[in-house]
Coordinates of C-alpha atoms and ligand atoms in Angstrom, one line a residue:
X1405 CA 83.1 120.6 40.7
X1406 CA 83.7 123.7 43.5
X1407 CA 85.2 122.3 47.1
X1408 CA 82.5 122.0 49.3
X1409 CA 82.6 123.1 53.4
X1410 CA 80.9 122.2 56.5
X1411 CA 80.6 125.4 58.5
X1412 CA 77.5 124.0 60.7
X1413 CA 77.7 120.8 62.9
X1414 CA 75.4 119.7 65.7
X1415 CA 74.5 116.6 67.3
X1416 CA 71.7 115.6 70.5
X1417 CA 72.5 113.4 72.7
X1418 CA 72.6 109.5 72.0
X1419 CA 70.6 106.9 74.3
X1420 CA 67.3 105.5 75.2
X1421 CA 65.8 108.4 74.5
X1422 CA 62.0 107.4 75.8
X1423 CA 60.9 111.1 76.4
X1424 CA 62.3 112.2 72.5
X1425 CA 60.3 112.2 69.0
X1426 CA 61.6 111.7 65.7
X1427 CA 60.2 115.7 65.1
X1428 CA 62.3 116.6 68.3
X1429 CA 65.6 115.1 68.0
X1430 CA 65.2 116.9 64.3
X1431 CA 64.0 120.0 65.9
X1432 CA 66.9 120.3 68.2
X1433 CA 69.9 118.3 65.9
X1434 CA 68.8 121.3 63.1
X1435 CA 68.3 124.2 64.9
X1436 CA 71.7 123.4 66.5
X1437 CA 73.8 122.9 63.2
X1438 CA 72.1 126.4 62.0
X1439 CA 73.1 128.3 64.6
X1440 CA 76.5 126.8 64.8
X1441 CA 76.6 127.8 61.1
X1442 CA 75.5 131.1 62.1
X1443 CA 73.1 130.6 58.9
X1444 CA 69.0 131.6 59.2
X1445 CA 67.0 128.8 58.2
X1446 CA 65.4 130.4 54.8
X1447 CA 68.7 130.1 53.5
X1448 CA 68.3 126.3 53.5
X1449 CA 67.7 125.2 50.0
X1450 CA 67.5 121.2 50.2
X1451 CA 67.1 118.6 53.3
X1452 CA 68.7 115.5 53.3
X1453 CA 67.8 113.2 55.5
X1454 CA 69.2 109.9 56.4
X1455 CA 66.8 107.5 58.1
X1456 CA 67.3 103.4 58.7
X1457 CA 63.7 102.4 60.5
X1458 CA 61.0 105.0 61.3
X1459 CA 58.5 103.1 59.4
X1460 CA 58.9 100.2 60.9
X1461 CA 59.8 101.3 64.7
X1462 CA 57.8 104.8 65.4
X1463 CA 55.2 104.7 61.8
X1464 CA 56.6 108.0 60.6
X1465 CA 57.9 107.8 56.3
X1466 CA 58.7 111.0 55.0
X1467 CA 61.3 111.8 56.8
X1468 CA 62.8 114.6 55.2
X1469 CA 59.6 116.7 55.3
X1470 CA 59.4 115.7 59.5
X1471 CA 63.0 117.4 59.1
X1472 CA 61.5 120.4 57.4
X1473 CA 58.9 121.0 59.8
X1474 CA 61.3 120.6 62.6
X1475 CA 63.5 123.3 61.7
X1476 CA 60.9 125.8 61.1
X1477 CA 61.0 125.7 57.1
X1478 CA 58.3 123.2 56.1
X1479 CA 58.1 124.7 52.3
X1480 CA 61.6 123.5 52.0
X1481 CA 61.7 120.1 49.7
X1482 CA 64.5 117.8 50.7
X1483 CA 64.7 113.0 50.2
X1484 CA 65.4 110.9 52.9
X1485 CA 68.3 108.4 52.6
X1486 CA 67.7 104.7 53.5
X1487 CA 70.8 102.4 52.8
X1488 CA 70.7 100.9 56.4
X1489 CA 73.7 101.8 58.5
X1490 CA 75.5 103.9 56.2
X1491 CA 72.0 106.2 55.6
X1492 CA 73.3 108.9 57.1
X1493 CA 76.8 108.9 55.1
X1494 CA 74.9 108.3 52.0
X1495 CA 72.6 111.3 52.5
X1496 CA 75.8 113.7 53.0
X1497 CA 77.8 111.8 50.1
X1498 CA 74.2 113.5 47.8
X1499 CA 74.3 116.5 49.8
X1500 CA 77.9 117.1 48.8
X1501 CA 77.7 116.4 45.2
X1502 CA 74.9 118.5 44.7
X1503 CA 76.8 121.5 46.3
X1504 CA 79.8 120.6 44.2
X1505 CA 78.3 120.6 41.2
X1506 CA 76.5 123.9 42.1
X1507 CA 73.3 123.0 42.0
X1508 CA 72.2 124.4 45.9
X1509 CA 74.4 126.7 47.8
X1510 CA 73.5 125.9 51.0
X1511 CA 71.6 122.6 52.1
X1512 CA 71.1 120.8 55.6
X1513 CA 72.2 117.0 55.5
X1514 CA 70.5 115.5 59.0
X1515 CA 70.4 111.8 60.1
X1516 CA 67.7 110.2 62.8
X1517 CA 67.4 106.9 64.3
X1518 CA 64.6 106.8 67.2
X1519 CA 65.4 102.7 67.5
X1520 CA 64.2 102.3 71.3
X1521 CA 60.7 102.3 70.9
X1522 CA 60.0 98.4 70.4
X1523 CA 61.4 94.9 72.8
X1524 CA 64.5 93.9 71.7
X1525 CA 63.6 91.4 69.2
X1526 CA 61.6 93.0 67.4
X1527 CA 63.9 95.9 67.0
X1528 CA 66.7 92.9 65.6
X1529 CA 63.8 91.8 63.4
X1530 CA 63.8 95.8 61.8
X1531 CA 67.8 95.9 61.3
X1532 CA 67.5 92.0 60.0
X1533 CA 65.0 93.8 57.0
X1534 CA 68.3 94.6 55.3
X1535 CA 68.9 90.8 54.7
X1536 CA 67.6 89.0 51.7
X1537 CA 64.6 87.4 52.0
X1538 CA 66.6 84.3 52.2
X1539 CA 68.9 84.7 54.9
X1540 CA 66.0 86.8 57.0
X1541 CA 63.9 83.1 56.5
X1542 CA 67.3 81.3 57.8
X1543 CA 66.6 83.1 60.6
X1544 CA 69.9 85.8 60.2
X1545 CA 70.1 88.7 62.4
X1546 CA 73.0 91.5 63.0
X1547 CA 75.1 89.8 65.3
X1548 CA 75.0 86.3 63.7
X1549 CA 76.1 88.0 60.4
X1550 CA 79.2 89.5 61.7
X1551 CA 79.6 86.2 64.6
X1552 CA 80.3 84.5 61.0
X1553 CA 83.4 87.3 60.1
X1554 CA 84.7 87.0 63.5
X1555 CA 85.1 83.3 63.2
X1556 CA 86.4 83.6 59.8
X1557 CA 88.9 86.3 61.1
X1558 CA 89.9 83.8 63.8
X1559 CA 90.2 81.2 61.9
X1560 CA 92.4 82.9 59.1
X1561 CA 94.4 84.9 61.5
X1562 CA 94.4 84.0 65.1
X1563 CA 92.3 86.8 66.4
X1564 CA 90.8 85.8 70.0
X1565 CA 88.4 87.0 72.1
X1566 CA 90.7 88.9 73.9
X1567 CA 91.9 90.9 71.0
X1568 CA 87.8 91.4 70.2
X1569 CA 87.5 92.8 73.8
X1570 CA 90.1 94.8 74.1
X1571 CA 88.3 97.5 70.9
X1572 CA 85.2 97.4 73.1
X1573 CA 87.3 98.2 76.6
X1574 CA 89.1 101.0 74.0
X1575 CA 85.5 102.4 72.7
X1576 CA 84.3 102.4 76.3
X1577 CA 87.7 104.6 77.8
X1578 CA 86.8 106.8 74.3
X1579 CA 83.0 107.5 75.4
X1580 CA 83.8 108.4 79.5
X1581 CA 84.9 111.1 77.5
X1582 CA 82.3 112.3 75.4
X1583 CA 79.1 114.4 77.4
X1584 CA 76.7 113.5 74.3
X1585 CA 77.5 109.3 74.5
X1586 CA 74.8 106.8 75.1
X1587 CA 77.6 104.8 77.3
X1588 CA 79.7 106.3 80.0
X1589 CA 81.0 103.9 82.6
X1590 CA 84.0 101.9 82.0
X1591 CA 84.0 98.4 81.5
X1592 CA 87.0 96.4 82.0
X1593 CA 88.1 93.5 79.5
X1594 CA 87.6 90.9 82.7
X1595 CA 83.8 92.2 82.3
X1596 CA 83.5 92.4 78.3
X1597 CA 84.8 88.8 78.2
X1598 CA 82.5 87.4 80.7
X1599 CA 79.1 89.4 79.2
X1600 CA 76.2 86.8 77.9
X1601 CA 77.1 85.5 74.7
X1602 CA 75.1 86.5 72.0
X1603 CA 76.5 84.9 69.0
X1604 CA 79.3 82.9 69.8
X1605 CA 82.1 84.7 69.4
X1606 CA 80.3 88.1 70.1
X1607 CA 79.3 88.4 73.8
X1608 CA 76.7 91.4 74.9
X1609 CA 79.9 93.8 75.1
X1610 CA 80.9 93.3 71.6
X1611 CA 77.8 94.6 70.0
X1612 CA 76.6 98.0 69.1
X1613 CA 74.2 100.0 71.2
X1614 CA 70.7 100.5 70.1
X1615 CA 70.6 104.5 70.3
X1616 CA 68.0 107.4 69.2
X1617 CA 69.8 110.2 68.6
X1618 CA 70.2 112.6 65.6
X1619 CA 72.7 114.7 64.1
X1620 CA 72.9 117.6 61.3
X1621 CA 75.6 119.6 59.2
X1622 CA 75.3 122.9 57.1
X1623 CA 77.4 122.5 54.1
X1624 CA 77.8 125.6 51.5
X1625 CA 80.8 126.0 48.9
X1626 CA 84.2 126.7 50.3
X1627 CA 84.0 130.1 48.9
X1628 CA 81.3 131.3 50.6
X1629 CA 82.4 129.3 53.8
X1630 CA 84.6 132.4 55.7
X1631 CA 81.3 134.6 55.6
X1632 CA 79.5 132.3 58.0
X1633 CA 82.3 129.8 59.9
X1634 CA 85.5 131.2 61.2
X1635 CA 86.7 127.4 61.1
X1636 CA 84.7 125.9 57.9
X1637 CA 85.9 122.0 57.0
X1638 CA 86.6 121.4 53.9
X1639 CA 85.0 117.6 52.4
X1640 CA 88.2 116.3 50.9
X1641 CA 86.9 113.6 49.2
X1642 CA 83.4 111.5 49.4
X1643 CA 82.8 107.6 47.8
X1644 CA 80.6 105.0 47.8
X1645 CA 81.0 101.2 47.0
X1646 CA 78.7 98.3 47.5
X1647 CA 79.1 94.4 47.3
X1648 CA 76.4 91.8 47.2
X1649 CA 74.1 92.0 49.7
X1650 CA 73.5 88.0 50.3
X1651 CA 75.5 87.0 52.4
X1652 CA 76.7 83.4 50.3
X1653 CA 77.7 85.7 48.0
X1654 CA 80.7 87.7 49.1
X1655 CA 84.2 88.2 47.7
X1656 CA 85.6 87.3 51.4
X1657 CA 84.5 86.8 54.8
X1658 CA 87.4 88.4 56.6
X1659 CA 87.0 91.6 54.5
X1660 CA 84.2 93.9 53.6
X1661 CA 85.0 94.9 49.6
X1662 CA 82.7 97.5 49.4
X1663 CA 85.1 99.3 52.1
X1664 CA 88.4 98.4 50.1
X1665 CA 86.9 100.2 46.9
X1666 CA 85.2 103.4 48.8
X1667 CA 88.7 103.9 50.6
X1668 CA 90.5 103.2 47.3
X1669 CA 88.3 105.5 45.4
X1670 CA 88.7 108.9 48.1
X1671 CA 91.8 108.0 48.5
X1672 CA 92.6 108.7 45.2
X1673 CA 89.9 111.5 44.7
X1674 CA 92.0 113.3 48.0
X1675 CA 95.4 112.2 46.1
X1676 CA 96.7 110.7 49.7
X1677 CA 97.0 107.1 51.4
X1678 CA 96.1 105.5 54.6
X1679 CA 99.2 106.6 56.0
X1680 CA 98.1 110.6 55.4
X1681 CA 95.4 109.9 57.5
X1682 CA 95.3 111.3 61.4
X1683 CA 92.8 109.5 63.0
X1684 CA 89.1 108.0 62.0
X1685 CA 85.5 107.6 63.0
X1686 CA 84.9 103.7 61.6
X1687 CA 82.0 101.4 61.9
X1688 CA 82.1 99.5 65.2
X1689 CA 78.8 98.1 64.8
X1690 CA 80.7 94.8 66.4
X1691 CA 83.9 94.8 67.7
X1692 CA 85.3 92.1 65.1
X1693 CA 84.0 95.0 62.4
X1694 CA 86.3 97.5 63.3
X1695 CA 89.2 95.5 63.3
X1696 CA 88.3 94.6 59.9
X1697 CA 87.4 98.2 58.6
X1698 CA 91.5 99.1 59.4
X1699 CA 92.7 96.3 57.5
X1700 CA 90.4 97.5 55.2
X1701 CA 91.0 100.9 55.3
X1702 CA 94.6 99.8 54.1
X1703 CA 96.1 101.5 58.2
X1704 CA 97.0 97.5 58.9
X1705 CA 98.2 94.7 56.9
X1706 CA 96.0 91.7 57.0
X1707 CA 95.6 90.1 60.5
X1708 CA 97.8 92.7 62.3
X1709 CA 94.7 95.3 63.6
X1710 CA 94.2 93.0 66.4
X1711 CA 97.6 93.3 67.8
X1712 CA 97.6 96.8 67.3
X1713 CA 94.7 97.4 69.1
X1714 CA 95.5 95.6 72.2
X1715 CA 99.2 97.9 71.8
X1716 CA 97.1 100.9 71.8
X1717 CA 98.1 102.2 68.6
X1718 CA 94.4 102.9 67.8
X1719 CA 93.6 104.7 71.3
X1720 CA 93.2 108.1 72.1
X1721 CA 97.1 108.6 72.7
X1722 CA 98.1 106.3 70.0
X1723 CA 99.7 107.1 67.2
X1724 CA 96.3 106.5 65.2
X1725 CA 93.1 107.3 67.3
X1726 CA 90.0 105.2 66.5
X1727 CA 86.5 106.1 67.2
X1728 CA 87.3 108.5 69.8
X1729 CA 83.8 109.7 70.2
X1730 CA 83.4 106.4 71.4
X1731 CA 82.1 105.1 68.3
X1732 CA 78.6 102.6 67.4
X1733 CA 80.1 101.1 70.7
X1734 CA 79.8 103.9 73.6
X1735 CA 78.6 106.8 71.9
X1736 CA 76.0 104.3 70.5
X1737 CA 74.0 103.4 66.9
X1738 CA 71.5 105.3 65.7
X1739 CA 71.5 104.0 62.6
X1740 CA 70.7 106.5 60.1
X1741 CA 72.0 109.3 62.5
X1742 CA 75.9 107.3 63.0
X1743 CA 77.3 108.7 60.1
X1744 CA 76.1 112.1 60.4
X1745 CA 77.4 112.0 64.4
X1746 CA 80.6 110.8 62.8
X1747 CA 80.9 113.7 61.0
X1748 CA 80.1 116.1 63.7
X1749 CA 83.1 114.4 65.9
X1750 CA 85.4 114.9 62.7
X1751 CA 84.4 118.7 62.5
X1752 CA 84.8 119.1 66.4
X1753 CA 88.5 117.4 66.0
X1754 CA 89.7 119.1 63.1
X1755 CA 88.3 122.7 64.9
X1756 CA 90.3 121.9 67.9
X1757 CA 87.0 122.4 70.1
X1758 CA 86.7 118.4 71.1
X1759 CA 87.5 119.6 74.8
X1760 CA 88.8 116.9 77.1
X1761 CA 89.1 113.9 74.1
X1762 CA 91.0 116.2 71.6
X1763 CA 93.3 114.9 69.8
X1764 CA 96.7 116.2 69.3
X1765 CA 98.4 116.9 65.6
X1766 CA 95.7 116.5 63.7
X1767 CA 95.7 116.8 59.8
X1768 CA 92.6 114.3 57.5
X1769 CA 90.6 112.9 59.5
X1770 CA 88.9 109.9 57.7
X1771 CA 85.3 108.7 58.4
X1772 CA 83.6 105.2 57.5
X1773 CA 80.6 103.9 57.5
X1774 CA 79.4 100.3 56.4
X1775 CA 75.5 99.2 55.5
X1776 CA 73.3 96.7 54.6
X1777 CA 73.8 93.2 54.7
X1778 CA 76.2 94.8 55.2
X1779 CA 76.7 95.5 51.1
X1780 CA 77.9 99.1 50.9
X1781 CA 80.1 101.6 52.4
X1782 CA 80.8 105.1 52.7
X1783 CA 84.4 107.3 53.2
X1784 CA 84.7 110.6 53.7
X1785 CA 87.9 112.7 54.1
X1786 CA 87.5 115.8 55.7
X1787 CA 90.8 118.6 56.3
X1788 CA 90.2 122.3 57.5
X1789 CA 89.3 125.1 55.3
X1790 CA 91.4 127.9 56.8
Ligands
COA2002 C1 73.3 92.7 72.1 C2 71.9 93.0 71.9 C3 71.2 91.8 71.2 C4 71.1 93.2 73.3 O1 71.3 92.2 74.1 P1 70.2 91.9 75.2 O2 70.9 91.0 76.1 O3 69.0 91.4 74.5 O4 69.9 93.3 75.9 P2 68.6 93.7 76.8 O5 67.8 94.7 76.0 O6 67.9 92.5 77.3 O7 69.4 94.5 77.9 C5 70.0 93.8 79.0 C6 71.1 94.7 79.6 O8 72.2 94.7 78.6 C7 72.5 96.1 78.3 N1 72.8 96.1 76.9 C8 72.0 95.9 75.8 N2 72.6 96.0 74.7 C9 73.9 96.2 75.0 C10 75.1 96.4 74.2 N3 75.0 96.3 72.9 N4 76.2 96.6 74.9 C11 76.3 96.6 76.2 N5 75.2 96.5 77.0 C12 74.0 96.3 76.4 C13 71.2 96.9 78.6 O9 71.5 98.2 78.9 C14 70.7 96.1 79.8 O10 71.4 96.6 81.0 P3 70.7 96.6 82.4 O11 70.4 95.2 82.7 O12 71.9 97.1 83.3 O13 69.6 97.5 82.3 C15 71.6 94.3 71.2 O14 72.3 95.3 71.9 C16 72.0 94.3 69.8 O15 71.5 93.6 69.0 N6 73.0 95.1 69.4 C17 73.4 95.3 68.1 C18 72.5 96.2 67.3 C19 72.7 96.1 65.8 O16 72.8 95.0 65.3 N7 72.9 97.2 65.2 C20 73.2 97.3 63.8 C21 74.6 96.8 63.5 S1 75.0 96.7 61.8

């Protein structure tokens, strides 16, 4: 296996994007990682693509040819990625291996997620596809799912609302911040406590946004990086895990083990630990989620990322930023695009070109995304290549 570098990076920007097609967040997520590669299209040997819902919410499939087409090189063969949330991260896990293993030299990994497009139920009813058919005929949707974690969580470790609120009030401060985030007006924890409840514990505030947007990355072997990228990133380690995806069936219901054995395995794969780690992109899809993805990640002991949080050890200026593009919560969810846009915000960080929300002393910078019911999850560590 050859190290593998991101020397493009590019993402639109994330909303309710009415005016936007699948073909033109593409077009523009594409052209833009390209030309911050400094790379011409024709050298793109593979596409891939990660994609949640087009079938279902805009009647587009073959995704990964849209891409082609959309970047101007519609002979070029590339697969779309569909693992739910963590589409996106999957698609770039592939895209990495192959370029590892030296089987492409340079390849485009893109995510899309035009989610808007539908009423709001119905768009639940598309994310609830990645239920069994059981708990879809129970009548489960998103927020129950992770209403049932947060409860758990509560009841196993006295988490409260308040400790809920106070990620979301963080993620909000984090987007003001960010030009491209679907969210930019503050929100105070007074407001996030008294939203409409949606699934009791999770109010309005406490859920994900439902985003389009799109995101791409140009990824060639380290070796060849320096001709193209004066600050290439180096893809420190990539790893997947999964867990049952019905949700009677999990190891726990305050942890998600797919994430315990993808941080465990790049951990090991980068030869560092949670404490090597600078600062993160992790899935907020609900604010009881990403207190759980740090105790899982193995930065908290059990029950103590909800004390940290409200401390502001995981803010901006703490000594461990958290999602400080916003995350799924302010810079939004496009759901196959989230883990792509992750990336992007890594590879801004680590070049030191994140403008007003850079982060100081930065060194890995870790990036997570969980999918599914949810049953699988994605970890990237990422360090620069010069
Ligand atoms: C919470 C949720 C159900 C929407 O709630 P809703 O009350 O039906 O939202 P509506 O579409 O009726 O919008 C009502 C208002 O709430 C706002 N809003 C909608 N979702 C919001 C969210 N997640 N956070 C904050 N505000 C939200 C809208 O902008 C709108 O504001 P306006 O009145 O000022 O225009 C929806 O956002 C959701 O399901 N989010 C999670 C998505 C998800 O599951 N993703 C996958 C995760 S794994």
């Amino acid at each position: 296996m050859r190290p593998v570098s991101i020397i493009g990076a590019y993402e639109t920007r994330w909303g309710v994007l009415k005016e936007r097609t699948i073909h033109d967040l593409l077009a523009e997520a594409g052209a833009g990682a390209l030309t911050n590669a400094g790379l011409e299209s024709e050298a793109i040997q593979f596409i891939y693509l990660g994609n949640a819902f087009a079938e279902t919410l805009t009647g587009q499939a073959a995704l990964a040819s849209v891409a082609a087409d959309a970047i101007g090189i519609p002979h070029v063969p590339g697969i779309r990625f569909e693992c739910a949330c963590c589409s996106g991260a999957a698609a770039l896990r592939d895209a990495y291996l192959h370029v590892a293993a030296g089987i492409y030299d340079f390849v485009l990994v893109a995510g899309v997620e035009k989610m808007n497009t539908r009423p709001m139920p119905e768009i639940l009813r598309a994310i609830a596809a990645s239920f069994s058919q059981e708990d879809q005929a129970a009548g489960i949707v998103a927020p129950a799912v992770f209403a049932l974690y947060a409860q758990a969580h509560m009841a196993k470790y006295g988490t409260t609302r308040a400790h809920l609120a106070s990620v979301a009030a963080k993620n909000y401060a984090n987007g003001l911040l960010n030009p491209v985030a679907h969210w930019r007006k503050p929100v105070s924890i007074d407001e996030i406590l008294a939203s409409p409840m949606i699934a009791e514990p999770l109010s309005r505030h406490d859920c994900s946004l439902v985003t389009d947007g799109a995101a791409a990355l140009v990824l060639c072997p380290a070796e060849s990086a320096g001709r193209f990228q004066t600050k290439p990133i180096n893809i420190k380690a990539s790893a997947i895990a999964g867990e049952s995806y019905k949700i009677a069936c999990r190891d726990s219901y305050t942890s998600f083990s797919s994430t315990v054995r993808a941080a465990a395995a790049a951990y090991a794969a980068a030869k560092v630990g949670p404490k090597d780690i600078s600062a993160a992109e992790t899935h907020d899809c609900f604010t009881i989620t990403e207190l759980i993805n740090l105790e899982d990640l193995g930065f908290f002991a059990r029950g103590d990322a909800a004390g940290a949080t409200q401390a502001g050890f995981t803010s901006r200026g703490g000594a461990l930023p958290i999602n400080v593009s916003g995350g799924l919560k302010a810079k939004g969810h496009a759901i196959g695009a989230t883990g792509v846009g992750q990336v992007v915000e890594a590879v801004s960080q680590l070049r030191g070109e994140a403008g007003v929300r850079q982060i100081d002393h930065l060194d890995l910078f870790l990036t997570h995304m969980l999918g599914g019911a949810p049953s699988v999850s994605v970890v990237h560590i990422f360090e620069r290549g010069y």
